[in-house]
């Protein structure tokens, strides 16, 4: 009698310990899953942020390069125009100089 009752109590206590451990394990597994989901979400956020930042910087770099190209084109155009004006001024000055010299010779 006593032995069977003691055995039943021990068996019930062992069963309870198994259930407690199983419950704690389930809680631990759930915590681990929540942590992994949280970690995965944070990593995904960081990857997206870095990707967006890299894309934005790439676009800004392309825009800056285009502005430099545009300015270079304007500079070349301005230089050609300046050269053209300089050539025209040289021509006019030579023409005037020739005329002044010619009139000077005529007066002498």
Coordinates of N, CA and C in Angstrom, one line a residue:
X1 N 0.8 -1.2 0.0 CA 0.0 0.0 0.0 C 0.8 1.3 0.0
X2 N 1.7 1.4 1.0 CA 2.5 2.6 1.1 C 3.4 2.8 0.0
X3 N 4.0 1.7 -0.5 CA 4.9 1.7 -1.6 C 4.2 2.1 -2.9
X4 N 3.0 1.6 -3.1 CA 2.2 2.0 -4.3 C 1.8 3.5 -4.2
X5 N 1.4 4.0 -3.1 CA 1.0 5.4 -2.9 C 2.2 6.3 -3.1
X6 N 3.4 5.9 -2.5 CA 4.6 6.7 -2.7 C 5.0 6.7 -4.1
X7 N 4.9 5.5 -4.8 CA 5.3 5.4 -6.2 C 4.4 6.3 -7.0
X8 N 3.1 6.3 -6.7 CA 2.1 7.2 -7.4 C 2.5 8.6 -7.3
X9 N 2.8 9.0 -6.0 CA 3.2 10.5 -5.7 C 4.4 10.8 -6.5
X10 N 5.5 10.0 -6.4 CA 6.7 10.2 -7.2 C 6.5 10.3 -8.7
X11 N 5.6 9.4 -9.1 CA 5.3 9.4 -10.6 C 4.5 10.7 -10.9
X12 N 3.6 11.2 -10.1 CA 2.9 12.4 -10.3 C 3.8 13.6 -10.3
X13 N 4.8 13.6 -9.3 CA 5.7 14.7 -9.2 C 6.6 14.7 -10.4
X14 N 7.1 13.6 -10.9 CA 7.9 13.5 -12.1 C 7.2 14.0 -13.3
X15 N 5.9 13.6 -13.4 CA 5.1 14.0 -14.5 C 4.9 15.5 -14.5
X16 N 4.7 16.1 -13.3 CA 4.5 17.5 -13.1 C 5.8 18.2 -13.5
X17 N 7.0 17.7 -13.2 CA 8.2 18.3 -13.5 C 8.4 18.3 -15.1
X18 N 8.0 17.2 -15.7 CA 8.1 17.1 -17.1 C 7.2 18.1 -17.8
X19 N 6.0 18.3 -17.3 CA 5.1 19.3 -17.8 C 5.6 20.7 -17.6
X20 N 6.2 21.0 -16.4 CA 6.8 22.3 -16.1 C 7.9 22.6 -17.1
X21 N 8.8 21.6 -17.2 CA 9.9 21.7 -18.1 C 9.4 22.0 -19.6
X22 N 8.4 21.2 -20.0 CA 7.9 21.3 -21.3 C 7.3 22.7 -21.5
X23 N 6.6 23.2 -20.5 CA 6.0 24.6 -20.6 C 7.1 25.6 -20.7
X24 N 8.2 25.5 -19.8 CA 9.3 26.4 -19.9 C 10.0 26.3 -21.2
X25 N 10.2 25.1 -21.8 CA 10.8 25.0 -23.1 C 10.0 25.6 -24.2
X26 N 8.7 25.5 -24.1 CA 7.8 26.1 -25.1 C 7.9 27.6 -25.0
X27 N 8.0 28.1 -23.8 CA 8.1 29.6 -23.5 C 9.5 30.1 -24.1
X28 N 10.5 29.3 -23.8 CA 11.9 29.6 -24.3 C 11.9 29.6 -25.9
X29 N 11.3 28.6 -26.4 CA 11.2 28.5 -27.9 C 10.5 29.6 -28.5
X30 N 9.4 30.0 -27.9 CA 8.6 31.2 -28.3 C 9.4 32.5 -28.2
X31 N 10.2 32.6 -27.1 CA 11.0 33.8 -26.9 C 12.1 33.8 -28.0
X32 N 12.7 32.6 -28.3 CA 13.7 32.6 -29.3 C 13.2 32.9 -30.7
X33 N 12.0 32.4 -31.0 CA 11.3 32.7 -32.3 C 11.0 34.2 -32.4
X34 N 10.5 34.8 -31.3 CA 10.2 36.2 -31.3 C 11.5 37.0 -31.5
X35 N 12.6 36.6 -30.8 CA 13.9 37.3 -31.0 C 14.4 37.2 -32.4
X36 N 14.3 36.0 -33.0 CA 14.8 35.8 -34.3 C 14.0 36.6 -35.3
X37 N 12.6 36.7 -35.1 CA 11.8 37.5 -36.0 C 12.2 39.0 -35.9
X38 N 12.4 39.4 -34.6 CA 12.7 40.8 -34.4 C 14.1 41.1 -35.0
X39 N 15.0 40.2 -34.8 CA 16.4 40.3 -35.4 C 16.3 40.4 -36.9
X40 N 15.5 39.4 -37.5 CA 15.4 39.4 -39.0 C 14.7 40.7 -39.5
X41 N 13.8 41.2 -38.8 CA 13.1 42.5 -39.2 C 14.1 43.6 -39.1
X42 N 14.9 43.7 -38.0 CA 15.9 44.7 -37.9 C 17.0 44.6 -39.0
X43 N 17.4 43.4 -39.3 CA 18.4 43.3 -40.4 C 17.8 43.7 -41.7
X44 N 16.6 43.3 -42.0 CA 15.9 43.7 -43.2 C 15.8 45.2 -43.3
X45 N 15.4 45.8 -42.2 CA 15.3 47.3 -42.1 C 16.7 47.9 -42.5
X46 N 17.8 47.4 -41.8 CA 19.1 48.0 -42.1 C 19.5 47.8 -43.5
X47 N 19.2 46.6 -44.1 CA 19.6 46.3 -45.5 C 18.8 47.3 -46.4
X48 N 17.6 47.5 -46.1 CA 16.8 48.4 -47.0 C 17.3 49.8 -46.8
X49 N 17.6 50.2 -45.6 CA 18.1 51.6 -45.4 C 19.4 51.8 -46.1
X50 N 20.3 50.8 -46.0 CA 21.6 50.9 -46.7 C 21.4 50.9 -48.2
X51 N 20.5 50.0 -48.7 CA 20.3 50.0 -50.1 C 19.7 51.3 -50.6
X52 N 18.7 51.8 -49.9 CA 18.1 53.1 -50.3 C 19.2 54.2 -50.2
X53 N 20.0 54.2 -49.2 CA 21.0 55.2 -49.1 C 22.0 55.1 -50.3
X54 N 22.4 53.9 -50.6 CA 23.4 53.7 -51.7 C 22.7 54.1 -53.0
X55 N 21.5 53.8 -53.2 CA 20.8 54.2 -54.4 C 20.7 55.7 -54.5
X56 N 20.4 56.3 -53.4 CA 20.2 57.8 -53.3 C 21.6 58.4 -53.6
X57 N 22.7 57.9 -53.0 CA 24.0 58.5 -53.3 C 24.4 58.3 -54.7
X58 N 24.1 57.1 -55.2 CA 24.4 56.9 -56.7 C 23.7 57.8 -57.6
X59 N 22.4 58.1 -57.3 CA 21.7 59.1 -58.1 C 22.2 60.5 -57.9
X60 N 22.6 60.9 -56.7 CA 23.2 62.2 -56.5 C 24.5 62.3 -57.2
X61 N 25.3 61.2 -57.2 CA 26.6 61.2 -58.0 C 26.3 61.4 -59.5
X62 N 25.3 60.7 -60.0 CA 25.0 60.8 -61.4 C 24.6 62.2 -61.7
X63 N 23.7 62.8 -60.8 CA 23.3 64.2 -61.0 C 24.4 65.2 -61.0
X64 N 25.3 65.0 -60.1 CA 26.5 65.9 -60.0 C 27.4 65.8 -61.2
X65 N 27.5 64.5 -61.7 CA 28.3 64.3 -62.9 C 27.7 65.0 -64.1
X66 N 26.4 64.9 -64.2 CA 25.6 65.6 -65.3 C 25.8 67.1 -65.2
X67 N 25.8 67.6 -64.0 CA 25.9 69.1 -63.9 C 27.3 69.5 -64.3
X68 N 28.3 68.7 -63.9 CA 29.7 69.0 -64.4 C 29.8 68.9 -65.9
X69 N 29.2 67.9 -66.5 CA 29.2 67.8 -67.9 C 28.6 69.0 -68.6
X70 N 27.4 69.4 -68.0 CA 26.7 70.6 -68.6 C 27.6 71.8 -68.4
X71 N 28.2 72.0 -67.3 CA 29.1 73.2 -67.1 C 30.3 73.2 -68.0
X72 N 30.8 72.0 -68.2 CA 31.9 71.8 -69.2 C 31.5 72.3 -70.6
X73 N 30.3 71.8 -71.0 CA 29.8 72.2 -72.3 C 29.6 73.7 -72.4
X74 N 29.1 74.3 -71.3 CA 28.9 75.8 -71.3 C 30.2 76.5 -71.4
X75 N 31.2 76.0 -70.7 CA 32.6 76.6 -70.7 C 33.2 76.5 -72.1
X76 N 33.0 75.3 -72.7 CA 33.6 75.2 -74.1 C 32.9 76.2 -75.1
X77 N 31.5 76.3 -74.9 CA 30.8 77.2 -75.8 C 31.2 78.6 -75.6
X78 N 31.4 79.0 -74.3 CA 31.8 80.3 -74.0 C 33.2 80.6 -74.5
X79 N 34.1 79.6 -74.4 CA 35.5 79.8 -74.9 C 35.4 80.0 -76.5
X80 N 34.6 79.2 -77.2 CA 34.5 79.3 -78.6 C 34.0 80.7 -79.0
X81 N 33.0 81.1 -78.2 CA 32.4 82.4 -78.5 C 33.4 83.5 -78.2
X82 N 34.2 83.4 -77.1 CA 35.2 84.3 -76.8 C 36.3 84.4 -77.9
X83 N 36.6 83.2 -78.4 CA 37.6 83.1 -79.5 C 37.1 83.8 -80.7
X84 N 35.8 83.6 -81.0 CA 35.2 84.2 -82.1 C 35.2 85.7 -82.0
X85 N 34.9 86.2 -80.8 CA 34.9 87.6 -80.6 C 36.3 88.2 -80.7
X86 N 37.3 87.4 -80.1 CA 38.7 87.9 -80.2 C 39.1 88.0 -81.6
X87 N 38.8 87.0 -82.4 CA 39.2 87.0 -83.8 C 38.5 88.2 -84.6
X88 N 37.3 88.4 -84.3 CA 36.6 89.5 -84.9 C 37.2 90.9 -84.5
X89 N 37.6 91.0 -83.2 CA 38.2 92.2 -82.8 C 39.6 92.4 -83.4
X90 N 40.3 91.3 -83.5 CA 41.6 91.4 -84.2 C 41.5 91.8 -85.6
X91 N 40.5 91.3 -86.3 CA 40.2 91.7 -87.7 C 39.9 93.2 -87.8
X92 N 39.0 93.6 -86.9 CA 38.6 95.1 -87.0 C 39.8 96.0 -86.6
X93 N 40.6 95.5 -85.6 CA 41.8 96.3 -85.3 C 42.8 96.4 -86.4
X94 N 43.0 95.2 -87.1 CA 43.9 95.2 -88.2 C 43.4 96.1 -89.4
X95 N 42.1 96.0 -89.6 CA 41.5 96.8 -90.7 C 41.6 98.3 -90.4
X96 N 41.4 98.7 -89.1 CA 41.5 100.1 -88.7 C 43.0 100.5 -88.8
X97 N 43.8 99.6 -88.3 CA 45.3 99.9 -88.3 C 45.7 100.1 -89.8
X98 N 45.3 99.2 -90.7 CA 45.7 99.4 -92.1 C 45.1 100.7 -92.6
X99 N 43.9 101.0 -92.3 CA 43.3 102.3 -92.8 C 44.0 103.5 -92.3
X100 N 44.4 103.4 -91.0 CA 45.1 104.6 -90.4 C 46.5 104.7 -91.1
X101 N 47.1 103.6 -91.3 CA 48.5 103.6 -91.9 C 48.3 104.2 -93.4
X102 N 47.3 103.7 -94.0 CA 47.0 104.1 -95.4 C 46.8 105.6 -95.5
X103 N 45.9 106.1 -94.6 CA 45.6 107.5 -94.6 C 46.9 108.3 -94.2
X104 N 47.6 107.8 -93.3 CA 48.9 108.5 -92.9 C 49.8 108.6 -94.1
X105 N 49.9 107.5 -94.9 CA 50.8 107.5 -96.0 C 50.3 108.5 -97.1
X106 N 49.0 108.6 -97.2 CA 48.4 109.5 -98.2 C 48.6 110.9 -97.8
X107 N 48.6 111.2 -96.5 CA 48.9 112.5 -96.1 C 50.3 112.9 -96.2
X108 N 51.2 112.1 -96.3 CA 52.6 112.4 -96.4 C 53.0 112.5 -97.8

